[in-house]
Structures are given as structure tokens and as C-alpha cells.
């Protein structure tokens, strides 16, 4: 498929539009792709809030952003997506009357067994990556609805493209394999994003939900931001061949940043890197076939409501 499919107006990742007066929340904004989403959004003049479960790491990330973006308006709130009972307090601590966008970026990825659970008894990756963001959205909705055209931007993963949900074993209780469970947790997030937008449209809401993915984003191709991230010369050299296919986490942030800022982006869309969905500037791509399955999305939604005790108000049905 041509990279010009779904072409939009020119977009320059190095020359972002101003967003003075707007407020953005980035979950997991203290490290990885989330850090670069926060750094790039800070350059627009917006207030950027890092949602982080580790205050010390958040302080380090804020110092790095302030050093690179003079005059940046960046702050942090304590946010632990694995603790559902803490989310209402986290949203109250935002101390803002409205929220123009949230980037659901934070995530846990485990490489090895054993299966772990959150304090609420949910499988750790599904519970944090999907259920935590699902419940957080409930508490954020009044602030998002108070903005003129807010965005809920959900960070999916290319790893989810080959996965399918097992609706009878969402928490991998019967069959746990870490990489597959991670991919399915990200797929659940992406289903949530698409279904959320469908329900927002049906409710006549001004809030839009957009799903993005970073393609292939490697630490070894990511520019240093000491002490948040330090890339050695050796790691950079070893990764040079991979740069033909994938990219660094600074570039992995581009689809999310565009989804927050570009007025041409619409709810229900999927955005990812231009080249084979793995690297390059952000572009709209067709929604993956399995993500368009409304019955799976509805069943996941209902299960998520039950598991979190959440009812997303006017968009619950």
C-alpha cells in the first residue's frame, strides 16, 4: 500500500504548532516513548503533566525536559495504574479545570514467568496497560468534556497486530505466556480506543478517541537524555543496521504527538509510522481488520466495566 494513502496536510515533526494554554497528561511520561511525547509536547507551550508511579523518576524527567525546552510548563502527578482505588485521587491532584488531551502511554511488559497480579487481583500487564487506563478515563471524562475538543490518545503496539483476544481468558489465568499476554493487553487498549470513540460519537460528545502505535522503537536508536536515557557509542553502532527497518523512541512518539495536536486527526482513526508501519513520520493507516470487530469490542468493554467497577457515564451504552 502506498505511503500516500490517507494523505493529509503537511506535518513537520520538528516544527509543531503552538498549544499555549492547553493542558496535556501523559501517563508514563517519565521514561521511554512517554518521555519523548512529553518533551515534544512541552515545546508547544502547553502545560504537560507527567503521570508517574515513581516521583523520583518524574523529577529527573522534568529536569531533563526543562533543560532542553527552556520555559517549559511541565509538572507531575503520582499515578499508579495498577491501583484502581488511587485513580480518583490522582485525577483530583491534576488541579485543572479542563484537560485538552491524555496520552494513555504507560505500560508494563514482562519477559519471563511467573504470572503476576496487581493489588486488585488482575494479571499485571492486562490490569495496568488496559484496565488501569480504562478506569482512569472515567475519572478524566469531566475534565476532557470541559475542553473544547479534547483527545484521548491510546498508545497501542505493532505487537498487537498478530494477536487476538481470548475473551474467555482475558487475564491469562488458563494459559500465560508473557509476550503474548503483553501483546493482548495492548490489543485490548486499542479495542478500547476504537470502541470509546464509537460511544463518544453516539453520545454527541466533543471528545475524540484516537489510537496510535510507535512502530519499532529501540533504546539503541534513541538519542541520549541523561540520566533518563543514556545511549553508548557501541550500542549506537551495533544498532545501525536496524535503523533501516525501525527507529528510536523519540520517533516512536511522533504518532501520539500528532494525534494530540493535528486538527486534521479524527476520532476512531489509527496512526503509525509511515514506512511499513515500523519507522518514519506519522501517517494515518487503515484500522486493522480485527480492531473493527464491534462484537469483540463490546464484549471487552462490558468485561472491563465489570472488572474495574467502572461505568463510563453517558458513554457506557
mmCIF file of C-alpha atoms in Angstrom:
data_model
loop_
_atom_site.group_PDB
_atom_site.id
_atom_site.type_symbol
_atom_site.label_atom_id
_atom_site.label_comp_id
_atom_site.label_asym_id
_atom_site.label_seq_id
_atom_site.Cartn_x
_atom_site.Cartn_y
_atom_site.Cartn_z
ATOM 1 C CA UNK A 1 0.000 0.000 0.000
ATOM 2 C CA UNK A 2 1.332 3.413 -0.919
ATOM 3 C CA UNK A 3 2.610 5.646 1.852
ATOM 4 C CA UNK A 4 0.455 8.408 0.348
ATOM 5 C CA UNK A 5 -2.731 6.555 1.276
ATOM 6 C CA UNK A 6 -4.882 8.736 3.511
ATOM 7 C CA UNK A 7 -2.529 11.651 2.843
ATOM 8 C CA UNK A 8 -3.149 14.748 4.917
ATOM 9 C CA UNK A 9 -1.805 18.272 5.074
ATOM 10 C CA UNK A 10 1.963 18.638 5.532
ATOM 11 C CA UNK A 11 3.186 17.845 9.022
ATOM 12 C CA UNK A 12 6.645 18.654 10.321
ATOM 13 C CA UNK A 13 7.682 16.666 13.392
ATOM 14 C CA UNK A 14 10.346 19.278 14.085
ATOM 15 C CA UNK A 15 8.033 22.286 13.785
ATOM 16 C CA UNK A 16 4.960 21.632 15.886
ATOM 17 C CA UNK A 17 2.041 24.067 16.164
ATOM 18 C CA UNK A 18 1.738 26.129 19.317
ATOM 19 C CA UNK A 19 -0.568 24.912 22.073
ATOM 20 C CA UNK A 20 -0.299 27.663 24.671
ATOM 21 C CA UNK A 21 -2.989 27.492 27.318
ATOM 22 C CA UNK A 22 -3.735 23.815 26.748
ATOM 23 C CA UNK A 23 -3.159 21.039 29.291
ATOM 24 C CA UNK A 24 -1.961 17.549 28.360
ATOM 25 C CA UNK A 25 -1.492 14.478 30.567
ATOM 26 C CA UNK A 26 0.979 11.769 29.529
ATOM 27 C CA UNK A 27 0.800 8.554 31.533
ATOM 28 C CA UNK A 28 4.223 7.007 31.976
ATOM 29 C CA UNK A 29 5.728 10.303 30.871
ATOM 30 C CA UNK A 30 8.929 9.840 32.863
ATOM 31 C CA UNK A 31 10.617 7.265 30.596
ATOM 32 C CA UNK A 32 10.708 5.643 27.169
ATOM 33 C CA UNK A 33 8.340 6.814 24.460
ATOM 34 C CA UNK A 34 6.220 8.627 27.038
ATOM 35 C CA UNK A 35 9.165 10.825 27.977
ATOM 36 C CA UNK A 36 9.625 11.917 24.354
ATOM 37 C CA UNK A 37 5.887 12.534 23.940
ATOM 38 C CA UNK A 38 6.095 14.828 26.968
ATOM 39 C CA UNK A 39 9.279 16.547 25.788
ATOM 40 C CA UNK A 40 7.882 17.237 22.320
ATOM 41 C CA UNK A 41 4.522 18.456 23.622
ATOM 42 C CA UNK A 42 6.329 20.738 26.090
ATOM 43 C CA UNK A 43 7.900 22.574 23.153
ATOM 44 C CA UNK A 44 4.422 23.756 22.064
ATOM 45 C CA UNK A 45 3.931 25.990 25.111
ATOM 46 C CA UNK A 46 1.282 23.712 26.615
ATOM 47 C CA UNK A 47 1.251 22.595 30.228
ATOM 48 C CA UNK A 48 2.358 18.953 30.234
ATOM 49 C CA UNK A 49 1.677 16.723 33.220
ATOM 50 C CA UNK A 50 3.685 13.554 33.672
ATOM 51 C CA UNK A 51 1.668 10.762 35.238
ATOM 52 C CA UNK A 52 4.175 8.556 37.037
ATOM 53 C CA UNK A 53 4.162 5.960 39.807
ATOM 54 C CA UNK A 54 7.753 6.946 40.708
ATOM 55 C CA UNK A 55 8.126 10.571 41.942
ATOM 56 C CA UNK A 56 11.927 10.462 41.833
ATOM 57 C CA UNK A 57 11.977 9.408 38.187
ATOM 58 C CA UNK A 58 9.379 12.031 37.380
ATOM 59 C CA UNK A 59 11.612 14.713 38.896
ATOM 60 C CA UNK A 60 14.543 13.546 36.763
ATOM 61 C CA UNK A 61 12.393 13.587 33.620
ATOM 62 C CA UNK A 62 11.068 17.078 34.369
ATOM 63 C CA UNK A 63 14.600 18.371 34.882
ATOM 64 C CA UNK A 64 15.631 16.917 31.533
ATOM 65 C CA UNK A 65 12.665 18.498 29.733
ATOM 66 C CA UNK A 66 13.307 21.875 31.364
ATOM 67 C CA UNK A 67 16.949 21.734 30.303
ATOM 68 C CA UNK A 68 16.018 21.042 26.674
ATOM 69 C CA UNK A 69 12.881 23.187 26.476
ATOM 70 C CA UNK A 70 13.527 26.487 28.279
ATOM 71 C CA UNK A 71 10.373 27.915 29.789
ATOM 72 C CA UNK A 72 8.534 24.619 29.529
ATOM 73 C CA UNK A 73 5.476 24.175 31.723
ATOM 74 C CA UNK A 74 5.887 20.643 32.988
ATOM 75 C CA UNK A 75 4.774 19.079 36.244
ATOM 76 C CA UNK A 76 3.975 15.636 37.605
ATOM 77 C CA UNK A 77 1.268 13.740 39.444
ATOM 78 C CA UNK A 78 1.507 10.431 41.248
ATOM 79 C CA UNK A 79 -0.296 7.880 39.081
ATOM 80 C CA UNK A 80 -0.305 4.126 39.662
ATOM 81 C CA UNK A 81 -2.488 2.414 37.078
ATOM 82 C CA UNK A 82 -2.123 -0.913 38.875
ATOM 83 C CA UNK A 83 -4.026 0.517 41.867
ATOM 84 C CA UNK A 84 -7.543 1.302 40.687
ATOM 85 C CA UNK A 85 -8.587 2.781 44.033
ATOM 86 C CA UNK A 86 -5.925 5.503 43.697
ATOM 87 C CA UNK A 87 -7.051 6.891 40.347
ATOM 88 C CA UNK A 88 -9.722 9.294 41.560
ATOM 89 C CA UNK A 89 -7.196 10.958 43.875
ATOM 90 C CA UNK A 90 -4.647 11.119 41.054
ATOM 91 C CA UNK A 91 -7.120 12.957 38.830
ATOM 92 C CA UNK A 92 -8.019 15.368 41.642
ATOM 93 C CA UNK A 93 -4.306 16.158 42.024
ATOM 94 C CA UNK A 94 -4.194 17.426 38.428
ATOM 95 C CA UNK A 95 -5.744 20.620 39.839
ATOM 96 C CA UNK A 96 -7.033 21.780 36.472
ATOM 97 C CA UNK A 97 -10.482 22.785 35.287
ATOM 98 C CA UNK A 98 -10.087 21.055 31.954
ATOM 99 C CA UNK A 99 -7.836 18.594 30.131
ATOM 100 C CA UNK A 100 -7.208 19.005 26.414
ATOM 101 C CA UNK A 101 -5.660 15.590 25.887
ATOM 102 C CA UNK A 102 -4.500 12.485 27.681
ATOM 103 C CA UNK A 103 -1.955 10.123 26.150
ATOM 104 C CA UNK A 104 -2.542 6.630 27.531
ATOM 105 C CA UNK A 105 1.075 5.552 27.212
ATOM 106 C CA UNK A 106 2.188 3.907 30.466
ATOM 107 C CA UNK A 107 2.706 0.191 30.291
ATOM 108 C CA UNK A 108 4.230 -2.857 31.894
ATOM 109 C CA UNK A 109 5.993 -5.505 29.792
ATOM 110 C CA UNK A 110 7.218 -8.703 31.422
ATOM 111 C CA UNK A 111 9.625 -11.012 29.583
ATOM 112 C CA UNK A 112 9.514 -14.056 31.826
ATOM 113 C CA UNK A 113 7.082 -16.007 34.001
ATOM 114 C CA UNK A 114 5.727 -16.279 36.610
ATOM 115 C CA UNK A 115 2.380 -14.608 36.083
ATOM 116 C CA UNK A 116 1.981 -11.605 38.383
ATOM 117 C CA UNK A 117 -1.075 -9.750 39.643
ATOM 118 C CA UNK A 118 -1.934 -6.219 40.684
ATOM 119 C CA UNK A 119 -3.159 -5.495 44.188
ATOM 120 C CA UNK A 120 -6.684 -5.706 42.767
ATOM 121 C CA UNK A 121 -6.047 -9.289 41.662
ATOM 122 C CA UNK A 122 -5.749 -8.613 37.926
ATOM 123 C CA UNK A 123 -2.990 -10.015 35.731
ATOM 124 C CA UNK A 124 -0.313 -7.323 35.899
ATOM 125 C CA UNK A 125 0.030 -6.375 32.220
ATOM 126 C CA UNK A 126 -3.676 -6.540 31.363
ATOM 127 C CA UNK A 127 -4.551 -4.856 34.659
ATOM 128 C CA UNK A 128 -2.097 -1.987 34.229
ATOM 129 C CA UNK A 129 -1.998 -1.429 30.491
ATOM 130 C CA UNK A 130 -5.699 -1.853 29.766
ATOM 131 C CA UNK A 131 -7.842 -1.861 32.896
ATOM 132 C CA UNK A 132 -5.911 0.978 34.556
ATOM 133 C CA UNK A 133 -6.345 3.258 31.552
ATOM 134 C CA UNK A 134 -9.973 2.171 31.121
ATOM 135 C CA UNK A 135 -10.783 3.188 34.698
ATOM 136 C CA UNK A 136 -8.665 6.338 34.521
ATOM 137 C CA UNK A 137 -10.728 7.532 31.564
ATOM 138 C CA UNK A 138 -13.861 7.505 33.717
ATOM 139 C CA UNK A 139 -12.326 9.904 36.201
ATOM 140 C CA UNK A 140 -10.858 12.106 33.458
ATOM 141 C CA UNK A 141 -14.050 12.412 31.397
ATOM 142 C CA UNK A 142 -15.443 15.515 33.176
ATOM 143 C CA UNK A 143 -12.140 17.352 32.599
ATOM 144 C CA UNK A 144 -11.942 16.191 28.977
ATOM 145 C CA UNK A 145 -15.556 17.202 28.353
ATOM 146 C CA UNK A 146 -14.804 20.676 29.724
ATOM 147 C CA UNK A 147 -12.263 21.278 26.942
ATOM 148 C CA UNK A 148 -13.492 22.452 23.533
ATOM 149 C CA UNK A 149 -12.183 19.443 21.567
ATOM 150 C CA UNK A 150 -10.266 17.059 23.805
ATOM 151 C CA UNK A 151 -8.434 13.949 22.636
ATOM 152 C CA UNK A 152 -7.927 10.564 24.292
ATOM 153 C CA UNK A 153 -4.834 9.160 22.561
ATOM 154 C CA UNK A 154 -4.124 5.498 23.258
ATOM 155 C CA UNK A 155 -0.662 4.057 22.609
ATOM 156 C CA UNK A 156 -1.096 0.653 21.047
ATOM 157 C CA UNK A 157 1.635 -1.603 19.752
ATOM 158 C CA UNK A 158 2.642 -3.244 16.496
ATOM 159 C CA UNK A 159 2.930 -6.394 18.630
ATOM 160 C CA UNK A 160 -0.870 -6.399 18.855
ATOM 161 C CA UNK A 161 -1.337 -6.738 15.098
ATOM 162 C CA UNK A 162 -0.771 -10.501 15.114
ATOM 163 C CA UNK A 163 -2.613 -11.149 18.387
ATOM 164 C CA UNK A 164 -6.257 -11.967 19.037
ATOM 165 C CA UNK A 165 -8.093 -11.642 22.348
ATOM 166 C CA UNK A 166 -9.277 -14.720 24.214
ATOM 167 C CA UNK A 167 -12.462 -13.293 25.678
ATOM 168 C CA UNK A 168 -12.799 -16.343 27.934
ATOM 169 C CA UNK A 169 -9.315 -15.862 29.366
ATOM 170 C CA UNK A 170 -8.644 -12.113 29.307
ATOM 171 C CA UNK A 171 -6.362 -12.360 32.348
ATOM 172 C CA UNK A 172 -4.301 -15.317 31.089
ATOM 173 C CA UNK A 173 -5.325 -17.490 34.019
ATOM 174 C CA UNK A 174 -5.550 -20.649 31.908
ATOM 175 C CA UNK A 175 -2.682 -20.002 29.528
ATOM 176 C CA UNK A 176 0.041 -17.489 30.401
ATOM 177 C CA UNK A 177 2.851 -16.633 28.000
ATOM 178 C CA UNK A 178 4.406 -13.218 28.799
ATOM 179 C CA UNK A 179 4.980 -11.829 25.305
ATOM 180 C CA UNK A 180 1.571 -12.953 24.088
ATOM 181 C CA UNK A 181 -0.121 -11.600 27.220
ATOM 182 C CA UNK A 182 1.624 -8.263 26.670
ATOM 183 C CA UNK A 183 0.522 -8.139 23.025
ATOM 184 C CA UNK A 184 -3.039 -8.925 24.023
ATOM 185 C CA UNK A 185 -3.009 -6.242 26.716
ATOM 186 C CA UNK A 186 -2.024 -3.700 24.069
ATOM 187 C CA UNK A 187 -4.652 -5.063 21.698
ATOM 188 C CA UNK A 188 -7.243 -4.607 24.443
ATOM 189 C CA UNK A 189 -6.154 -0.977 24.758
ATOM 190 C CA UNK A 190 -6.580 -0.486 21.023
ATOM 191 C CA UNK A 191 -10.045 -2.066 21.039
ATOM 192 C CA UNK A 192 -10.922 0.250 23.926
ATOM 193 C CA UNK A 193 -9.799 3.308 21.975
ATOM 194 C CA UNK A 194 -11.887 2.444 18.921
ATOM 195 C CA UNK A 195 -14.954 1.498 20.974
ATOM 196 C CA UNK A 196 -14.590 4.594 23.144
ATOM 197 C CA UNK A 197 -14.739 6.806 20.082
ATOM 198 C CA UNK A 198 -17.787 4.978 18.739
ATOM 199 C CA UNK A 199 -19.601 5.595 22.025
ATOM 200 C CA UNK A 200 -18.454 9.212 22.226
ATOM 201 C CA UNK A 201 -19.821 9.868 18.742
ATOM 202 C CA UNK A 202 -23.124 8.194 19.608
ATOM 203 C CA UNK A 203 -23.377 10.401 22.699
ATOM 204 C CA UNK A 204 -22.650 13.582 20.726
ATOM 205 C CA UNK A 205 -19.505 14.248 22.773
ATOM 206 C CA UNK A 206 -16.864 16.801 21.797
ATOM 207 C CA UNK A 207 -14.148 14.370 22.995
ATOM 208 C CA UNK A 208 -12.426 12.216 20.361
ATOM 209 C CA UNK A 209 -10.533 8.956 20.877
ATOM 210 C CA UNK A 210 -7.570 8.135 18.619
ATOM 211 C CA UNK A 211 -5.361 5.043 18.611
ATOM 212 C CA UNK A 212 -1.678 5.209 17.662
ATOM 213 C CA UNK A 213 1.299 2.888 17.655
ATOM 214 C CA UNK A 214 5.042 3.664 17.627
ATOM 215 C CA UNK A 215 6.192 1.049 15.120
ATOM 216 C CA UNK A 216 9.530 -0.477 16.039
ATOM 217 C CA UNK A 217 11.187 1.724 18.659
ATOM 218 C CA UNK A 218 14.542 0.682 20.134
ATOM 219 C CA UNK A 219 16.571 2.149 23.007
ATOM 220 C CA UNK A 220 19.741 1.731 20.934
ATOM 221 C CA UNK A 221 18.398 4.122 18.283
ATOM 222 C CA UNK A 222 17.137 6.650 20.823
ATOM 223 C CA UNK A 223 19.134 9.842 21.444
ATOM 224 C CA UNK A 224 20.549 10.213 24.930
ATOM 225 C CA UNK A 225 18.686 12.150 27.582
ATOM 226 C CA UNK A 226 20.920 11.570 30.602
ATOM 227 C CA UNK A 227 20.098 10.402 33.156
ATOM 228 C CA UNK A 228 16.643 9.474 31.789
ATOM 229 C CA UNK A 229 18.239 7.513 28.948
ATOM 230 C CA UNK A 230 21.920 7.070 28.070
ATOM 231 C CA UNK A 231 22.954 5.549 24.747
ATOM 232 C CA UNK A 232 26.537 4.383 24.413
ATOM 233 C CA UNK A 233 28.523 4.771 21.206
ATOM 234 C CA UNK A 234 28.821 0.982 21.000
ATOM 235 C CA UNK A 235 25.078 0.483 21.240
ATOM 236 C CA UNK A 236 24.533 3.065 18.548
ATOM 237 C CA UNK A 237 26.975 1.372 16.189
ATOM 238 C CA UNK A 238 25.512 -2.074 16.781
ATOM 239 C CA UNK A 239 22.043 -0.749 16.037
ATOM 240 C CA UNK A 240 22.954 0.972 12.771
ATOM 241 C CA UNK A 241 21.717 -1.866 10.510
ATOM 242 C CA UNK A 242 18.392 -1.957 12.381
ATOM 243 C CA UNK A 243 17.846 1.720 11.569
ATOM 244 C CA UNK A 244 16.847 0.664 8.060
ATOM 245 C CA UNK A 245 13.752 -1.004 9.498
ATOM 246 C CA UNK A 246 12.980 0.560 12.866
ATOM 247 C CA UNK A 247 13.642 3.768 14.806
ATOM 248 C CA UNK A 248 14.298 5.301 18.201
ATOM 249 C CA UNK A 249 11.758 6.084 20.863
ATOM 250 C CA UNK A 250 11.895 9.799 20.062
ATOM 251 C CA UNK A 251 10.419 8.922 16.653
ATOM 252 C CA UNK A 252 8.070 6.379 18.188
ATOM 253 C CA UNK A 253 6.486 9.344 19.976
ATOM 254 C CA UNK A 254 5.592 11.143 16.733
ATOM 255 C CA UNK A 255 2.210 9.471 16.016
ATOM 256 C CA UNK A 256 0.947 10.252 19.532
ATOM 257 C CA UNK A 257 2.140 13.851 19.356
ATOM 258 C CA UNK A 258 0.424 14.341 16.011
ATOM 259 C CA UNK A 259 -2.768 12.744 17.344
ATOM 260 C CA UNK A 260 -2.779 15.284 20.181
ATOM 261 C CA UNK A 261 -2.010 18.367 18.097
ATOM 262 C CA UNK A 262 -3.122 17.982 14.484
ATOM 263 C CA UNK A 263 -6.657 19.316 13.894
ATOM 264 C CA UNK A 264 -6.891 17.044 10.826
ATOM 265 C CA UNK A 265 -6.796 13.937 13.034
ATOM 266 C CA UNK A 266 -10.242 12.494 13.734
ATOM 267 C CA UNK A 267 -11.604 10.155 16.357
ATOM 268 C CA UNK A 268 -11.622 6.454 15.523
ATOM 269 C CA UNK A 269 -8.505 6.731 13.361
ATOM 270 C CA UNK A 270 -5.275 4.731 13.630
ATOM 271 C CA UNK A 271 -1.931 6.493 13.232
ATOM 272 C CA UNK A 272 1.520 4.949 12.995
ATOM 273 C CA UNK A 273 4.899 5.360 11.256
ATOM 274 C CA UNK A 274 4.874 5.884 7.502
ATOM 275 C CA UNK A 275 7.310 3.151 6.355
ATOM 276 C CA UNK A 276 5.711 -0.295 6.641
ATOM 277 C CA UNK A 277 4.185 0.802 9.946
ATOM 278 C CA UNK A 278 7.634 0.453 11.530
ATOM 279 C CA UNK A 279 9.516 3.710 11.061
ATOM 280 C CA UNK A 280 9.255 7.231 9.694
ATOM 281 C CA UNK A 281 6.967 10.207 10.067
ATOM 282 C CA UNK A 282 3.418 9.666 11.309
ATOM 283 C CA UNK A 283 0.585 8.949 8.916
ATOM 284 C CA UNK A 284 -2.932 7.606 9.097
ATOM 285 C CA UNK A 285 -3.274 3.924 8.266
ATOM 286 C CA UNK A 286 -6.298 1.677 7.829
ATOM 287 C CA UNK A 287 -7.761 0.369 11.071
ATOM 288 C CA UNK A 288 -6.659 -3.250 11.362
ATOM 289 C CA UNK A 289 -9.396 -5.686 10.368
ATOM 290 C CA UNK A 290 -9.681 -7.365 13.756
ATOM 291 C CA UNK A 291 -9.959 -3.981 15.513
ATOM 292 C CA UNK A 292 -13.109 -3.298 13.507
ATOM 293 C CA UNK A 293 -14.927 -6.250 15.121
ATOM 294 C CA UNK A 294 -17.677 -4.469 17.063
ATOM 295 C CA UNK A 295 -18.820 -7.598 18.897
ATOM 296 C CA UNK A 296 -15.379 -8.250 20.375
ATOM 297 C CA UNK A 297 -15.054 -4.572 21.320
ATOM 298 C CA UNK A 298 -18.457 -4.572 23.045
ATOM 299 C CA UNK A 299 -17.749 -7.779 24.975
ATOM 300 C CA UNK A 300 -14.355 -6.450 26.089
ATOM 301 C CA UNK A 301 -15.996 -3.168 27.147
ATOM 302 C CA UNK A 302 -18.581 -4.960 29.286
ATOM 303 C CA UNK A 303 -15.936 -7.206 30.848
ATOM 304 C CA UNK A 304 -13.739 -4.189 31.593
ATOM 305 C CA UNK A 305 -16.639 -2.414 33.305
ATOM 306 C CA UNK A 306 -17.220 -5.476 35.469
ATOM 307 C CA UNK A 307 -13.549 -5.955 36.346
ATOM 308 C CA UNK A 308 -12.965 -2.298 37.270
ATOM 309 C CA UNK A 309 -16.352 -1.445 38.739
ATOM 310 C CA UNK A 310 -16.410 1.371 36.204
ATOM 311 C CA UNK A 311 -19.361 2.871 34.358
ATOM 312 C CA UNK A 312 -18.261 5.491 31.862
ATOM 313 C CA UNK A 313 -21.351 7.636 32.351
ATOM 314 C CA UNK A 314 -23.161 8.727 29.207
ATOM 315 C CA UNK A 315 -20.845 6.624 27.065
ATOM 316 C CA UNK A 316 -21.459 3.345 28.856
ATOM 317 C CA UNK A 317 -24.106 2.077 26.475
#
